[in-house]
PDB file of C-alpha atoms in Angstrom:
ATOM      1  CA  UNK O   1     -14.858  -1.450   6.732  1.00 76.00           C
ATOM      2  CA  UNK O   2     -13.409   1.271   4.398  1.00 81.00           C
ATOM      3  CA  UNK O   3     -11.350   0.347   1.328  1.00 89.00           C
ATOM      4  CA  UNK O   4      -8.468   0.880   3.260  1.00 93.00           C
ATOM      5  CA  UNK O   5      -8.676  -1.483   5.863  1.00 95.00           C
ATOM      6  CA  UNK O   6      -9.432  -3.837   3.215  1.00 95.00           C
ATOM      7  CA  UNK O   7      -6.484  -3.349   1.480  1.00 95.00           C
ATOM      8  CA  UNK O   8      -4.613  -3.646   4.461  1.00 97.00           C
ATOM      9  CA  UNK O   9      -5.984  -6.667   6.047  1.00 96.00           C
ATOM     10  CA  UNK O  10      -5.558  -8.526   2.394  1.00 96.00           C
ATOM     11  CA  UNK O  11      -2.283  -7.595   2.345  1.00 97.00           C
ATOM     12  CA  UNK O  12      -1.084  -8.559   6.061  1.00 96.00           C
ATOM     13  CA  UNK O  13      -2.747 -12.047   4.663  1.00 95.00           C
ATOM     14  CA  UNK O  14      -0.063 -12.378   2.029  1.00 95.00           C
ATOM     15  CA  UNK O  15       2.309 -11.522   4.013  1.00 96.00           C
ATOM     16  CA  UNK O  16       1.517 -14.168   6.073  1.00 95.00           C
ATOM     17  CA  UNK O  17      -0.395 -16.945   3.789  1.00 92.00           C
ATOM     18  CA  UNK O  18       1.823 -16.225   0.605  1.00 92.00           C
ATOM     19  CA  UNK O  19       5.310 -14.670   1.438  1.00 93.00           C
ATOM     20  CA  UNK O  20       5.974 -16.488   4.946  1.00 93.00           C
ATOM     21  CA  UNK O  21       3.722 -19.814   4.245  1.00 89.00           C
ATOM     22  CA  UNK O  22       5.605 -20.704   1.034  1.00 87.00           C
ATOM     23  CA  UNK O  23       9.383 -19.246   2.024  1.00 86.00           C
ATOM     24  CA  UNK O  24       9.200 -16.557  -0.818  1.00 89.00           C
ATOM     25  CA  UNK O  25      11.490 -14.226   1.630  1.00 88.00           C
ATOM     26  CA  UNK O  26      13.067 -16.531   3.903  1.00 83.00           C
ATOM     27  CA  UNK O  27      13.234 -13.498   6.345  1.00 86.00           C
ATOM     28  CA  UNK O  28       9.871 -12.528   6.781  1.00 92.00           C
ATOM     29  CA  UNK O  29       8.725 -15.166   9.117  1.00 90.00           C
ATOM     30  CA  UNK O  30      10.708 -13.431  12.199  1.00 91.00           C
ATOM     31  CA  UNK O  31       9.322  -9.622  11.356  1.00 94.00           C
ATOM     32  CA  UNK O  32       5.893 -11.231  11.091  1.00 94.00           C
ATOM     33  CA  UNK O  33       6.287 -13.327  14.405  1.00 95.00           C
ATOM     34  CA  UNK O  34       8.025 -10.130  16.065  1.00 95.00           C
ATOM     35  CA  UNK O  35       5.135  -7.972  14.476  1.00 96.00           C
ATOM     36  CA  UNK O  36       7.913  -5.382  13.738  1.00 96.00           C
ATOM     37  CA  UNK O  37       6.377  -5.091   9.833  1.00 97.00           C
ATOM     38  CA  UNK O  38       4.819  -1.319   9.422  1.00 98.00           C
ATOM     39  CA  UNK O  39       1.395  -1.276   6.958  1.00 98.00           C
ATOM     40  CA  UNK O  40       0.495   1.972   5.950  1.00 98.00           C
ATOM     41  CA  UNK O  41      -2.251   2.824   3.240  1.00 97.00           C
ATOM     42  CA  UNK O  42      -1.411   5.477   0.698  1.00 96.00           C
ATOM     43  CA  UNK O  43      -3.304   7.388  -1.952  1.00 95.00           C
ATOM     44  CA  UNK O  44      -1.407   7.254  -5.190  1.00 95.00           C
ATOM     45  CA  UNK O  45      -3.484   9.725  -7.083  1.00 95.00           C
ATOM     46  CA  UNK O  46      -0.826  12.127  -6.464  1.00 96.00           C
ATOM     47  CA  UNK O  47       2.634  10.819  -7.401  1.00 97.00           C
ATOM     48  CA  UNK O  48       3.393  14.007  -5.154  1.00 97.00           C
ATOM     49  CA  UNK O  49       1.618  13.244  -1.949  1.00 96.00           C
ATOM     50  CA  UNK O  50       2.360   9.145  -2.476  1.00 97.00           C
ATOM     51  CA  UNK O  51       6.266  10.109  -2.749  1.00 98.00           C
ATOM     52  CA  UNK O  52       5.968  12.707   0.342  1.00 98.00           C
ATOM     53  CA  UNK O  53       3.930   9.128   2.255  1.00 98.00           C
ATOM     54  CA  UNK O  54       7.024   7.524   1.225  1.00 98.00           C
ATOM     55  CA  UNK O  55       9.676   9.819   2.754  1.00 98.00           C
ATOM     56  CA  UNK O  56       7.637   9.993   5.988  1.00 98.00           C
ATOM     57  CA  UNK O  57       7.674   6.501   6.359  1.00 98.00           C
ATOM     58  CA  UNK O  58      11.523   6.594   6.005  1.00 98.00           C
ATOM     59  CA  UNK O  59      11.473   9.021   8.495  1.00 98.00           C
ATOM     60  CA  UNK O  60       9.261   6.516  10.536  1.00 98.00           C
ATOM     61  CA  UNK O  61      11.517   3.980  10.272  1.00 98.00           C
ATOM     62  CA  UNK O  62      14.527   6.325  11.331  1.00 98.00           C
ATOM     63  CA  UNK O  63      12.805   6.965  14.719  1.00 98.00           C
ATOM     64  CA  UNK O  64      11.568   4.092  15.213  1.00 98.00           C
ATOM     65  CA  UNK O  65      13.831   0.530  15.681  1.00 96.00           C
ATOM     66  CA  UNK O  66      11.139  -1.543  16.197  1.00 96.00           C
ATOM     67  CA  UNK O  67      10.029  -1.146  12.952  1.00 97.00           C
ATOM     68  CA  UNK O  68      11.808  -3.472  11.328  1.00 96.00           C
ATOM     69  CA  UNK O  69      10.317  -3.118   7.382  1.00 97.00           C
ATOM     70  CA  UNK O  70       7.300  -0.579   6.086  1.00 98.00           C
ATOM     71  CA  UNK O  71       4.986  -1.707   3.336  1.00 98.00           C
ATOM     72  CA  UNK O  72       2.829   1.275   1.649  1.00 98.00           C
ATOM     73  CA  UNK O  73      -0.569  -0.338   0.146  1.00 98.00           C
ATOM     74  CA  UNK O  74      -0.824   1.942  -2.604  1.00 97.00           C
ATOM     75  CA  UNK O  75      -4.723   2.202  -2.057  1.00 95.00           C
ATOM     76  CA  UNK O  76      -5.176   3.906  -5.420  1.00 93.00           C
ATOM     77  CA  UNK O  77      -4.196   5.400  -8.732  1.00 94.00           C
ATOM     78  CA  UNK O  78      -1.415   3.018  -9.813  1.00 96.00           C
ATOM     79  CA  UNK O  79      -3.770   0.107 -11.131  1.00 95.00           C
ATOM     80  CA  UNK O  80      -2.025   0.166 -14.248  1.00 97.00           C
ATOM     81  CA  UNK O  81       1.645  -1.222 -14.133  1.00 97.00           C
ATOM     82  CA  UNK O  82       2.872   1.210 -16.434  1.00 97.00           C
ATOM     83  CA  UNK O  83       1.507   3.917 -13.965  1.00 97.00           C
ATOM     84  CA  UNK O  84       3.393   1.884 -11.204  1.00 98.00           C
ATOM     85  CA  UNK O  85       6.574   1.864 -12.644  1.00 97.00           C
ATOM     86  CA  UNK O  86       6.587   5.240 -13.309  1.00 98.00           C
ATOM     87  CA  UNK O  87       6.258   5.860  -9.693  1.00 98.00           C
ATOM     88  CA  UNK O  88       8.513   3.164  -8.348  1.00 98.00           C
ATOM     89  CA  UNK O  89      11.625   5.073 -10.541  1.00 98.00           C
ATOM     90  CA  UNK O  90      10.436   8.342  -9.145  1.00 98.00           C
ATOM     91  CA  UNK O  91      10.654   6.709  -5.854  1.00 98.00           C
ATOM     92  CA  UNK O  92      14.209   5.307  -6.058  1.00 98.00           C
ATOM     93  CA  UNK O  93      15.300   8.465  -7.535  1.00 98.00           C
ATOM     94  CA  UNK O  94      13.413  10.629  -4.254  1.00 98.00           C
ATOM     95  CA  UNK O  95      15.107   8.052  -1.913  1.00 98.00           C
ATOM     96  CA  UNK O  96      18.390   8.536  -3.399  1.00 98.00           C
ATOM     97  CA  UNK O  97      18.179  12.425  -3.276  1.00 98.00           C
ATOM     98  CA  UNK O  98      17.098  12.783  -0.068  1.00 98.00           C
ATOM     99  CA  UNK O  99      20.268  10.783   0.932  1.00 98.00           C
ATOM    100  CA  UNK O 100      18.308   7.156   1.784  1.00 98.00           C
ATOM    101  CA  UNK O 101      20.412   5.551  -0.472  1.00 96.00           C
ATOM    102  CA  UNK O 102      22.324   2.768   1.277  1.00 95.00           C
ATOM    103  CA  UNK O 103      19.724   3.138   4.139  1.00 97.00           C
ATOM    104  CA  UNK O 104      16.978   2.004   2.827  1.00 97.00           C
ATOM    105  CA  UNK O 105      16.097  -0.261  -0.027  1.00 95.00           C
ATOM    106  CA  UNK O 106      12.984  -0.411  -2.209  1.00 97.00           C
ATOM    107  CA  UNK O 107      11.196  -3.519  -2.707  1.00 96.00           C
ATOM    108  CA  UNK O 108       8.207  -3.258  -5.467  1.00 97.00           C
ATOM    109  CA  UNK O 109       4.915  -5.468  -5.598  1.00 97.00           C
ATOM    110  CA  UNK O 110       1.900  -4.972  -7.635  1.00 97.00           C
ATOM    111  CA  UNK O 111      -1.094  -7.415  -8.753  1.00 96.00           C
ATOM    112  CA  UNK O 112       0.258  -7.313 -12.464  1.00 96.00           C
ATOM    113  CA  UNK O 113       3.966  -7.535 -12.164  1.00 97.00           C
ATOM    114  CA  UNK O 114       5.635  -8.550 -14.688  1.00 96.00           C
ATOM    115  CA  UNK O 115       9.469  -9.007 -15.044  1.00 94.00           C
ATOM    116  CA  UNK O 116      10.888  -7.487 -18.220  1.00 93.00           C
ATOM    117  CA  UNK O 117      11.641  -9.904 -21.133  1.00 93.00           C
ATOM    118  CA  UNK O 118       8.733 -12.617 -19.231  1.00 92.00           C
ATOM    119  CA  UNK O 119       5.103 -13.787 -20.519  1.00 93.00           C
ATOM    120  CA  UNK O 120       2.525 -11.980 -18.348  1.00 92.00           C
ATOM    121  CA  UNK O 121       1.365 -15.396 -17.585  1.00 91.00           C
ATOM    122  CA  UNK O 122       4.317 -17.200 -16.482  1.00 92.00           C
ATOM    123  CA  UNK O 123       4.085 -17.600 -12.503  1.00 92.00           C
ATOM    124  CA  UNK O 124       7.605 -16.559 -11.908  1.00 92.00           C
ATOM    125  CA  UNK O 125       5.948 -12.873 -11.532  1.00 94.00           C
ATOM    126  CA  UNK O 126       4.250 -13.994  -8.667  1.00 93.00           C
ATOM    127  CA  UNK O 127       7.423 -13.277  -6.956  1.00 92.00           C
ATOM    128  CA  UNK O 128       6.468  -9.742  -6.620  1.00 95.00           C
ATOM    129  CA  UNK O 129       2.714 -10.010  -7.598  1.00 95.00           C
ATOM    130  CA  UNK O 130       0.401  -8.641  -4.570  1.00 96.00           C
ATOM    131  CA  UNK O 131      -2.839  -8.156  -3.703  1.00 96.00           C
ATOM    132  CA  UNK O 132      -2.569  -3.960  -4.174  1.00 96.00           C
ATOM    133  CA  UNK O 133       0.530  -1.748  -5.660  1.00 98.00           C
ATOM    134  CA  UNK O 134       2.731  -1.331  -3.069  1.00 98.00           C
ATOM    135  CA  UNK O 135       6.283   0.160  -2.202  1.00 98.00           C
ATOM    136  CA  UNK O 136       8.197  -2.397   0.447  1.00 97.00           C
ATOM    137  CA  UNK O 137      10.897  -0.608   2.336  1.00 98.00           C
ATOM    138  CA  UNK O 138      13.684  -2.219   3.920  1.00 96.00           C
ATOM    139  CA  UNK O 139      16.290  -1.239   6.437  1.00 95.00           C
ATOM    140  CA  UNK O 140      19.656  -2.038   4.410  1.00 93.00           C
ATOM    141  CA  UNK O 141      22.044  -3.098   7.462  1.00 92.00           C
ATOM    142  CA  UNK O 142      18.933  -5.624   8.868  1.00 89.00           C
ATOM    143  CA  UNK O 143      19.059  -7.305   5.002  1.00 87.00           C
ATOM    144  CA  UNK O 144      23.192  -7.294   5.332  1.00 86.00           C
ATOM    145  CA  UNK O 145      22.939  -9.139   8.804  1.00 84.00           C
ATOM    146  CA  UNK O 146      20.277 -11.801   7.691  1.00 80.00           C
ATOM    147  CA  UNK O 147      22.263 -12.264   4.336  1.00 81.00           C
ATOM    148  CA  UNK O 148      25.440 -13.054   6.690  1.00 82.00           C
ATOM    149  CA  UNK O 149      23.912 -16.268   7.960  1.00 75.00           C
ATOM    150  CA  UNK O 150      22.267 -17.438   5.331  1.00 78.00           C
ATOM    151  CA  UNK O 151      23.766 -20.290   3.003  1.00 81.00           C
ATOM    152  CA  UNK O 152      23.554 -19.129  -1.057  1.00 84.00           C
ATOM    153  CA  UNK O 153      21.597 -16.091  -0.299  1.00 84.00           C
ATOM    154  CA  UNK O 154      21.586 -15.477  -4.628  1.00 85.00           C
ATOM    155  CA  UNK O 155      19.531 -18.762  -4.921  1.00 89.00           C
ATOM    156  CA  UNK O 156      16.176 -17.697  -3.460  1.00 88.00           C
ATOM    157  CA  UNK O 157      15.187 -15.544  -6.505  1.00 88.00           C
ATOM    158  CA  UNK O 158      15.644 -19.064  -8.409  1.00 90.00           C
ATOM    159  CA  UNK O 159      13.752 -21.399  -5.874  1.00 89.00           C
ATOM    160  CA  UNK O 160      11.189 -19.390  -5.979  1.00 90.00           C
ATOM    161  CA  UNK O 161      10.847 -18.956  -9.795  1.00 90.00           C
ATOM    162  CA  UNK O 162      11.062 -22.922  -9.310  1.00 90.00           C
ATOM    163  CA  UNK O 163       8.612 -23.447  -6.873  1.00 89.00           C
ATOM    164  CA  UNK O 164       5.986 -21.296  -8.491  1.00 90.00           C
ATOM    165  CA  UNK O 165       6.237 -22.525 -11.719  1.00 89.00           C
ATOM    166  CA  UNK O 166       5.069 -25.750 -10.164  1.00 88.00           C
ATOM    167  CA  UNK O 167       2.250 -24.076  -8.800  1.00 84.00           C
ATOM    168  CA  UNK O 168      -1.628 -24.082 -11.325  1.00 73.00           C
ATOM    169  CA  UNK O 169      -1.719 -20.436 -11.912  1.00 71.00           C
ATOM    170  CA  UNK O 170      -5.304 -20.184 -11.254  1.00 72.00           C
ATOM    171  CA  UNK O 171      -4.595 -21.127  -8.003  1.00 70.00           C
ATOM    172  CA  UNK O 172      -1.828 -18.598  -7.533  1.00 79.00           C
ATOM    173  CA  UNK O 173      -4.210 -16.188  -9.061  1.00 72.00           C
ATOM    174  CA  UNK O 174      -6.446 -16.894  -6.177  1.00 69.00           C
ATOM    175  CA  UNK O 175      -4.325 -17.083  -3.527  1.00 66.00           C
ATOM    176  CA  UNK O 176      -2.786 -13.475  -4.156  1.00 74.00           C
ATOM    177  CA  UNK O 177      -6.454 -12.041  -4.209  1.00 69.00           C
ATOM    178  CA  UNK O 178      -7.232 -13.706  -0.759  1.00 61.00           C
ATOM    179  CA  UNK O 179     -10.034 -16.323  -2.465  1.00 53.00           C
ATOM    180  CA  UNK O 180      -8.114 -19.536  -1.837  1.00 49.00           C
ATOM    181  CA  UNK O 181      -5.858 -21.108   0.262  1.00 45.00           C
ATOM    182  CA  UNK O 182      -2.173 -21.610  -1.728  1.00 41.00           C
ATOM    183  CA  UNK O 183      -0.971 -25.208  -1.700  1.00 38.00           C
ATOM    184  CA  UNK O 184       1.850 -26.457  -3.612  1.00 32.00           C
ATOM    185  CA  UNK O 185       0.761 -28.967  -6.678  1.00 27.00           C
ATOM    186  CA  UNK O 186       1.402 -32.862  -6.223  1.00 23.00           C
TER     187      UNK O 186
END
């Protein structure tokens, strides 16, 4: 199996053991059950040829309606966050000038997220920890419509801080690398 398919088999099991299993986006359970989620692996070596991947898939997503959400599994050269953030604000700043602003939204994951002003350790940064770097891309409208019909929409981010703060962090360590099964602590 090449290091691709790797990547993107571990990360179609977060999708589904992490992010759906444990609510983190109470939307993702339908895309997954209507298999209308895009994976795509992408070479980050290049910022160049990641960012051209990433318009692409916009494009993808513009022809295509089934495709409800695209995540690119940056397969390589954004290990370091630093490295990934640079990216990520090249990113928003490509979508934005090639008029996908409004359109589509950027969602960012990476194995060592962490949220500015928070300890590296605390498990609130497994909100957007992953098992590779990757750039989430969302159709705007489809994240207006589910928003519409859901109660307190601007309490998820805090259940979930609250929820995986319960969790042992070892054990959120392991479940984001695809070694262990999450469960929430009794």
């Amino acid at each position: 199996m090449t290091d691709n398919a790797v990547s993107l088999n571990q990360t179609r099991d977060w999708v589904k053991r992490f992010v759906v299993a444990r609510d983190i986006c109470p939307f993702a359970r339908r895309e997954l059950d209507r298999d209308s989620i895009h994976y795509v692996a992408v070479s980050a070596r290049s910022f160049e040829s990641a960012l051209l991947a990433l318009i692409d898939e916009c494009r993808r997503l513009d022809d295509d309606p089934g495709i409800e959400t695209t995540l690119l599994v940056l397969t390589q050269g954004v290990a370091d966050f630093d490295d990934y953030l640079d990216l990520l604000g090249l990113a928003e700043a490509l979508l934005e000038d090639q008029g996908y602003a409004g359109i589509y939204q950027l969602a960012s994951f990476h194995p060592a997220y962490c949220f500015d002003g928070v300890d590296e350790s605390d498990p609130a940064n497994y909100t957007n920890r992953s098992p590779s770097p990757m750039l989430h891309l969302l159709r705007e409208t489809s994240i207006e419509r589910a928003l519409v019909g859901f109660a307190h929409p601007e309490r998820i981010p805090e259940r979930n801080v609250r929820l995986l703060r319960e969790m042992d962090s070892d054990r959120l360590a392991a479940g984001i690398n695809g070694t262990e099964a999450l469960e929430v602590r009794q």
